[in-house]
Amino acid sequence: MPPHVFISRAIAPVALKRIEAVCEVDLWDGEMPPPHSILCDRVRGVAGILSLITDRIDSEIYDAAGSALKVVSNMAVGYNNVDVTAAAARGIAVGNTPGVLTDATADLTMALLLSSARRIVEGVEYIRSGEWRTWHPSLLLGRDLNGAALGIIGFGRIGQAVARRAQAFGMQILAYSPSLSESDAQSAGVTRADINTILRESDFVSLHCPLSPETRHLIDADALKRMKNNAILINTSRGPVVDQAALYAALRGGEIGGAALDVTDPEPMADNDPLLLLPNVIVIPHLGSATVQTREKMALMAADNLIAGVTGQPLPNAVTL
Ligand code: DGY
């Protein structure tokens, strides 16, 4: 009997085929994620679950699946939606998809950085609303990247890829990671700094840390007060790393210059969220890894983790505690 697996959304066909060659697949192909209660029903007796960041994978899911469950393969590099500790306690392996989405996410970070620095969205709105009459020396003036300081909080794969791109634009990089050594900082051509120094000295601050109890609301009212009045905050990590109410207050009060968010808290953001009314804010719907090639690579990596888990092999990319 092939191992029975549940896949919580339609993934790239090439990856689905790879799984179907080995497993009996139950696929949820709705546009919206399966509600938690339905997820519990559908995972009964499965050996593997391929989940997305929109699925909460917790003890209820593990209980519902029962002792057959060997692996949860999360199709994302982040795994804050999966209770990894509870999985480990039950001997369930957890996989993720690091590496393959680094460039796509770093590219998107630069897109947000450039768009906010050069007021691209405001420019588009300006034309669409019929306001464009002439060229004017002070029309929609933005900020130079060359010579500006970019503070990177979270200097893992994605943070480092952002640094390389920003260096090509002539930016000076300040970087923080708990594990960043002086020699690694030097070889990356960045200045190692603590979070307070980054907040105080950066013209742009970009967040690349995982969401954990330590990083939830890392950027709170206090942190925002420490930033330069014209600094721009970019978040492509996880929404709850920023206290969004505090961000709104800081923007309204002129404590910082702008924000560009790929991730929000909650997701989706309510369409009447006051942040959406501010001209110096750009919000996009969690598109960091959203390229055709990257999503296919993520799906294939998630497929390989799933297949390895259900066939008793070590996962090619296992999350370790
Ligand atoms: C991830 O992989 O963690 C992204 O947020 C979704 O691609």
Tab-separated table of C-alpha atoms and ligand atoms in Angstrom:
chain	number	residue	atom	x	y	z
A	1	MET	CA	0.000	0.000	0.000
A	2	PRO	CA	1.485	3.411	-0.955
A	3	PRO	CA	1.781	5.845	1.939
A	4	HIS	CA	-1.188	8.160	2.274
A	5	VAL	CA	-0.415	11.913	2.307
A	6	PHE	CA	-2.409	15.116	2.520
A	7	ILE	CA	-1.398	18.195	0.493
A	8	SER	CA	-3.049	21.391	1.646
A	9	ARG	CA	-3.122	23.295	-1.678
A	10	ALA	CA	-2.472	22.798	-5.373
A	11	ILE	CA	1.303	22.929	-5.911
A	12	ALA	CA	3.431	22.914	-9.084
A	13	PRO	CA	2.292	19.943	-11.225
A	14	VAL	CA	5.827	18.596	-11.567
A	15	ALA	CA	6.076	18.303	-7.772
A	16	LEU	CA	2.608	16.807	-7.435
A	17	LYS	CA	3.510	14.149	-10.028
A	18	ARG	CA	6.681	13.313	-8.122
A	19	ILE	CA	4.629	12.728	-4.971
A	20	GLU	CA	1.896	10.788	-6.794
A	21	ALA	CA	4.524	8.398	-8.117
A	22	VAL	CA	5.150	7.228	-4.544
A	23	CYS	CA	2.112	8.158	-2.466
A	24	GLU	CA	-1.646	8.076	-2.434
A	25	VAL	CA	-2.517	11.772	-2.429
A	26	ASP	CA	-5.437	13.627	-0.926
A	27	LEU	CA	-5.214	17.167	-2.336
A	28	TRP	CA	-7.099	20.199	-1.029
A	29	ASP	CA	-7.276	22.370	-4.119
A	30	GLY	CA	-9.385	25.256	-2.826
A	31	GLU	CA	-8.181	28.812	-3.313
A	32	MET	CA	-8.523	29.370	0.436
A	33	PRO	CA	-6.660	27.198	2.934
A	34	PRO	CA	-8.564	24.333	4.553
A	35	PRO	CA	-10.143	25.464	7.846
A	36	HIS	CA	-8.374	23.930	10.833
A	37	SER	CA	-11.294	21.580	11.631
A	38	ILE	CA	-11.312	20.267	8.060
A	39	LEU	CA	-7.556	19.907	8.120
A	40	CYS	CA	-7.972	17.775	11.261
A	41	ASP	CA	-10.516	15.578	9.461
A	42	ARG	CA	-8.505	15.182	6.296
A	43	VAL	CA	-5.222	14.198	7.971
A	44	ARG	CA	-6.660	11.210	9.859
A	45	GLY	CA	-4.330	8.275	9.338
A	46	VAL	CA	-1.939	10.012	6.918
A	47	ALA	CA	1.805	9.342	6.922
A	48	GLY	CA	2.702	12.792	5.647
A	49	ILE	CA	1.348	16.337	5.376
A	50	LEU	CA	2.563	18.913	2.873
A	51	SER	CA	1.564	22.216	4.461
A	52	LEU	CA	1.795	25.900	3.604
A	53	ILE	CA	2.390	28.934	5.833
A	54	THR	CA	-1.380	29.458	5.949
A	55	ASP	CA	-1.923	26.128	7.776
A	56	ARG	CA	-1.568	25.959	11.552
A	57	ILE	CA	0.070	22.612	12.215
A	58	ASP	CA	-0.197	21.941	15.929
A	59	SER	CA	-0.887	19.205	18.471
A	60	GLU	CA	-4.539	18.976	17.390
A	61	ILE	CA	-3.375	18.090	13.907
A	62	TYR	CA	-0.868	15.571	15.248
A	63	ASP	CA	-3.577	14.008	17.463
A	64	ALA	CA	-6.011	13.860	14.554
A	65	ALA	CA	-3.449	12.275	12.240
A	66	GLY	CA	-2.443	9.689	14.820
A	67	SER	CA	0.588	7.487	15.072
A	68	ALA	CA	0.957	6.950	11.316
A	69	LEU	CA	2.147	10.549	10.840
A	70	LYS	CA	5.878	10.610	10.098
A	71	VAL	CA	6.498	13.955	8.418
A	72	VAL	CA	5.239	17.503	8.018
A	73	SER	CA	6.782	19.112	4.977
A	74	ASN	CA	6.208	22.869	5.072
A	75	MET	CA	6.530	24.527	1.675
A	76	ALA	CA	8.338	27.607	3.010
A	77	VAL	CA	11.630	28.477	4.596
A	78	GLY	CA	9.760	29.883	7.618
A	79	TYR	CA	8.016	27.384	9.882
A	80	ASN	CA	6.411	29.524	12.586
A	81	ASN	CA	3.069	27.952	11.567
A	82	VAL	CA	4.323	24.502	12.631
A	83	ASP	CA	4.691	23.407	16.253
A	84	VAL	CA	8.121	21.872	15.770
A	85	THR	CA	8.607	21.096	19.465
A	86	ALA	CA	5.382	19.080	19.661
A	87	ALA	CA	6.328	17.319	16.409
A	88	ALA	CA	9.766	16.395	17.755
A	89	ALA	CA	8.213	15.052	20.960
A	90	ARG	CA	6.173	12.643	18.841
A	91	GLY	CA	9.027	11.713	16.511
A	92	ILE	CA	7.456	13.539	13.550
A	93	ALA	CA	10.049	15.037	11.203
A	94	VAL	CA	9.515	18.602	9.944
A	95	GLY	CA	10.935	19.837	6.642
A	96	ASN	CA	11.253	23.300	5.101
A	97	THR	CA	12.562	24.820	1.867
A	98	PRO	CA	15.633	26.974	2.555
A	99	GLY	CA	17.948	28.365	-0.113
A	100	VAL	CA	15.753	28.138	-3.184
A	101	LEU	CA	13.824	31.305	-2.341
A	102	THR	CA	16.767	33.417	-1.199
A	103	ASP	CA	17.275	35.316	-4.466
A	104	ALA	CA	13.577	35.865	-5.133
A	105	THR	CA	13.040	37.266	-1.640
A	106	ALA	CA	16.160	39.441	-1.794
A	107	ASP	CA	15.049	40.770	-5.190
A	108	LEU	CA	11.647	41.634	-3.791
A	109	THR	CA	13.255	43.394	-0.826
A	110	MET	CA	15.228	45.557	-3.247
A	111	ALA	CA	12.058	46.215	-5.232
A	112	LEU	CA	10.382	47.511	-2.062
A	113	LEU	CA	13.468	49.470	-1.048
A	114	LEU	CA	13.711	51.154	-4.454
A	115	SER	CA	9.968	51.705	-4.714
A	116	SER	CA	9.799	53.437	-1.358
A	117	ALA	CA	13.048	55.394	-1.842
A	118	ARG	CA	11.915	56.669	-5.245
A	119	ARG	CA	8.182	56.929	-4.473
A	120	ILE	CA	7.182	54.701	-7.386
A	121	VAL	CA	3.705	53.849	-6.106
A	122	GLU	CA	2.958	57.515	-5.388
A	123	GLY	CA	4.088	58.334	-8.942
A	124	VAL	CA	1.765	55.717	-10.435
A	125	GLU	CA	-1.149	57.035	-8.337
A	126	TYR	CA	-0.323	60.601	-9.344
A	127	ILE	CA	-0.714	59.809	-13.015
A	128	ARG	CA	-3.751	57.566	-12.569
A	129	SER	CA	-5.564	60.303	-10.699
A	130	GLY	CA	-4.933	62.751	-13.546
A	131	GLU	CA	-2.632	65.085	-11.623
A	132	TRP	CA	0.368	65.020	-14.007
A	133	ARG	CA	0.603	68.473	-15.631
A	134	THR	CA	4.326	69.106	-16.095
A	135	TRP	CA	7.891	68.286	-15.051
A	136	HIS	CA	8.701	70.187	-11.864
A	137	PRO	CA	12.039	70.426	-10.017
A	138	SER	CA	10.468	69.366	-6.740
A	139	LEU	CA	7.947	66.809	-7.956
A	140	LEU	CA	7.916	63.564	-5.895
A	141	LEU	CA	11.503	63.812	-4.747
A	142	GLY	CA	12.878	60.613	-3.288
A	143	ARG	CA	16.091	59.497	-1.662
A	144	ASP	CA	19.474	58.407	-2.997
A	145	LEU	CA	20.553	54.868	-2.288
A	146	ASN	CA	24.213	55.583	-3.007
A	147	GLY	CA	25.925	56.374	0.296
A	148	ALA	CA	22.812	55.645	2.377
A	149	ALA	CA	23.016	53.274	5.348
A	150	LEU	CA	20.977	50.079	5.161
A	151	GLY	CA	20.485	48.252	8.445
A	152	ILE	CA	19.792	44.544	8.065
A	153	ILE	CA	18.289	42.765	11.065
A	154	GLY	CA	18.668	39.030	10.529
A	155	PHE	CA	21.803	38.262	8.526
A	156	GLY	CA	21.030	34.745	7.311
A	157	ARG	CA	20.854	33.705	3.667
A	158	ILE	CA	18.287	36.319	2.667
A	159	GLY	CA	19.793	39.160	4.687
A	160	GLN	CA	23.193	38.442	3.099
A	161	ALA	CA	21.698	38.325	-0.404
A	162	VAL	CA	20.063	41.717	0.236
A	163	ALA	CA	23.421	43.097	1.413
A	164	ARG	CA	25.136	42.003	-1.820
A	165	ARG	CA	22.473	43.688	-3.920
A	166	ALA	CA	22.480	46.872	-1.828
A	167	GLN	CA	26.282	47.084	-1.978
A	168	ALA	CA	26.001	47.207	-5.775
A	169	PHE	CA	23.858	50.340	-5.288
A	170	GLY	CA	26.601	51.930	-3.153
A	171	MET	CA	24.834	51.447	0.181
A	172	GLN	CA	26.736	51.047	3.452
A	173	ILE	CA	25.497	47.988	5.306
A	174	LEU	CA	25.056	47.581	9.061
A	175	ALA	CA	24.095	44.041	9.978
A	176	TYR	CA	22.829	42.259	13.057
A	177	SER	CA	22.412	38.566	13.697
A	178	PRO	CA	22.950	36.907	17.066
A	179	SER	CA	25.502	34.592	15.443
A	180	LEU	CA	27.284	37.088	13.156
A	181	SER	CA	31.028	37.079	13.898
A	182	GLU	CA	33.364	39.981	13.214
A	183	SER	CA	35.266	37.958	10.601
A	184	ASP	CA	32.062	36.924	8.774
A	185	ALA	CA	30.932	40.556	8.785
A	186	GLN	CA	34.280	41.628	7.363
A	187	SER	CA	34.232	39.049	4.598
A	188	ALA	CA	30.687	40.150	3.668
A	189	GLY	CA	31.871	43.793	3.599
A	190	VAL	CA	29.344	44.851	6.256
A	191	THR	CA	29.627	46.503	9.651
A	192	ARG	CA	28.488	44.348	12.553
A	193	ALA	CA	26.159	46.347	14.784
A	194	ASP	CA	23.664	45.821	17.563
A	195	ILE	CA	19.974	46.494	16.961
A	196	ASN	CA	20.015	49.887	18.693
A	197	THR	CA	22.888	51.109	16.552
A	198	ILE	CA	21.117	49.883	13.434
A	199	LEU	CA	17.910	51.674	14.385
A	200	ARG	CA	19.752	54.890	15.229
A	201	GLU	CA	22.063	55.060	12.225
A	202	SER	CA	20.216	53.515	9.298
A	203	ASP	CA	18.400	55.355	6.517
A	204	PHE	CA	16.657	52.097	5.635
A	205	VAL	CA	16.029	49.182	7.991
A	206	SER	CA	15.216	45.793	6.474
A	207	LEU	CA	13.942	42.864	8.547
A	208	HIS	CA	15.063	39.306	7.763
A	209	CYS	CA	14.752	37.477	11.070
A	210	PRO	CA	12.489	34.485	11.685
A	211	LEU	CA	9.379	34.991	13.808
A	212	SER	CA	9.929	33.652	17.327
A	213	PRO	CA	8.888	34.718	20.826
A	214	GLU	CA	12.080	36.844	20.888
A	215	THR	CA	11.382	38.648	17.606
A	216	ARG	CA	7.605	39.174	17.993
A	217	HIS	CA	7.139	42.976	18.060
A	218	LEU	CA	10.906	43.476	17.874
A	219	ILE	CA	10.002	46.699	16.094
A	220	ASP	CA	7.706	48.284	18.664
A	221	ALA	CA	6.951	51.897	19.599
A	222	ASP	CA	10.261	52.184	21.389
A	223	ALA	CA	12.286	50.834	18.469
A	224	LEU	CA	10.462	53.105	16.022
A	225	LYS	CA	11.260	56.151	18.193
A	226	ARG	CA	14.945	55.326	17.916
A	227	MET	CA	14.901	55.372	14.109
A	228	LYS	CA	15.754	58.457	12.053
A	229	ASN	CA	12.741	60.638	11.257
A	230	ASN	CA	13.167	59.992	7.548
A	231	ALA	CA	14.114	56.302	7.802
A	232	ILE	CA	12.184	53.717	5.810
A	233	LEU	CA	11.273	50.347	7.327
A	234	ILE	CA	11.091	47.325	5.024
A	235	ASN	CA	9.634	44.023	6.190
A	236	THR	CA	9.793	40.875	4.105
A	237	SER	CA	10.139	38.518	7.097
A	238	ARG	CA	6.950	37.958	9.116
A	239	GLY	CA	4.256	40.518	9.937
A	240	PRO	CA	4.278	40.106	13.742
A	241	VAL	CA	7.958	41.131	13.917
A	242	VAL	CA	6.513	44.661	13.677
A	243	ASP	CA	3.915	46.074	16.059
A	244	GLN	CA	1.646	47.414	13.342
A	245	ALA	CA	-0.370	49.762	15.588
A	246	ALA	CA	2.905	51.308	16.768
A	247	LEU	CA	4.075	51.561	13.161
A	248	TYR	CA	0.930	53.454	12.196
A	249	ALA	CA	1.373	55.842	15.139
A	250	ALA	CA	5.052	56.389	14.257
A	251	LEU	CA	4.220	57.153	10.636
A	252	ARG	CA	1.378	59.495	11.586
A	253	GLY	CA	3.603	61.240	14.107
A	254	GLY	CA	6.461	61.679	11.613
A	255	GLU	CA	8.783	59.521	13.695
A	256	ILE	CA	9.873	57.595	10.602
A	257	GLY	CA	9.684	58.426	6.903
A	258	GLY	CA	7.890	55.434	5.410
A	259	ALA	CA	7.365	51.698	5.358
A	260	ALA	CA	7.224	48.967	2.746
A	261	LEU	CA	5.651	45.727	3.907
A	262	ASP	CA	5.458	42.394	2.117
A	263	VAL	CA	4.116	40.796	5.280
A	264	THR	CA	1.463	42.004	7.702
A	265	ASP	CA	-0.214	40.996	10.942
A	266	PRO	CA	-2.702	39.521	10.318
A	267	GLU	CA	-2.579	38.241	6.752
A	268	PRO	CA	-4.509	39.202	4.819
A	269	MET	CA	-4.497	42.764	6.117
A	270	ALA	CA	-7.999	44.186	6.601
A	271	ASP	CA	-8.891	46.306	3.599
A	272	ASN	CA	-9.803	49.190	5.933
A	273	ASP	CA	-6.456	49.070	7.752
A	274	PRO	CA	-5.404	52.700	8.323
A	275	LEU	CA	-1.874	51.944	7.059
A	276	LEU	CA	-3.342	51.593	3.579
A	277	LEU	CA	-4.378	55.247	3.609
A	278	LEU	CA	-0.868	56.577	4.173
A	279	PRO	CA	0.916	57.686	0.984
A	280	ASN	CA	4.341	56.784	2.383
A	281	VAL	CA	3.373	53.141	2.953
A	282	ILE	CA	3.553	50.332	0.417
A	283	VAL	CA	1.856	47.029	1.252
A	284	ILE	CA	1.990	43.959	-0.980
A	285	PRO	CA	0.489	40.503	-0.309
A	286	HIS	CA	3.406	38.316	0.894
A	287	LEU	CA	5.100	37.934	-2.478
A	288	GLY	CA	8.713	37.351	-1.367
A	289	SER	CA	9.070	33.963	-3.031
A	290	ALA	CA	6.407	34.531	-5.684
A	291	THR	CA	8.170	33.758	-8.952
A	292	VAL	CA	7.275	30.859	-11.232
A	293	GLN	CA	10.726	29.293	-10.947
A	294	THR	CA	11.051	29.729	-7.193
A	295	ARG	CA	7.632	28.348	-6.346
A	296	GLU	CA	8.380	25.289	-8.491
A	297	LYS	CA	11.701	24.750	-6.712
A	298	MET	CA	9.994	25.135	-3.337
A	299	ALA	CA	7.318	22.615	-4.311
A	300	LEU	CA	9.949	20.112	-5.494
A	301	MET	CA	11.953	20.533	-2.299
A	302	ALA	CA	8.802	20.097	-0.217
A	303	ALA	CA	7.936	17.006	-2.278
A	304	ASP	CA	11.372	15.523	-1.627
A	305	ASN	CA	11.058	16.159	2.110
A	306	LEU	CA	7.606	14.575	2.131
A	307	ILE	CA	8.684	11.501	0.175
A	308	ALA	CA	11.800	11.023	2.299
A	309	GLY	CA	9.729	11.273	5.479
A	310	VAL	CA	7.058	8.785	4.457
A	311	THR	CA	9.619	6.287	3.150
A	312	GLY	CA	11.698	6.403	6.336
A	313	GLN	CA	14.655	8.343	4.886
A	314	PRO	CA	16.310	11.403	6.478
A	315	LEU	CA	14.741	14.608	5.112
A	316	PRO	CA	16.971	16.489	2.639
A	317	ASN	CA	15.998	19.691	4.515
A	318	ALA	CA	14.945	19.005	8.055
A	319	VAL	CA	14.107	21.654	10.622
A	320	THR	CA	16.137	21.024	13.744
A	321	LEU	CA	15.366	22.423	17.185
B	1	DGY	C1	8.673	31.506	3.386
B	1	DGY	O1	9.109	30.635	2.631
B	1	DGY	O2	8.831	31.455	4.596
B	1	DGY	C2	7.943	32.654	2.753
B	1	DGY	O3	7.469	33.560	3.669
B	1	DGY	C3	6.838	32.157	1.853
B	1	DGY	O4	7.464	31.802	0.703
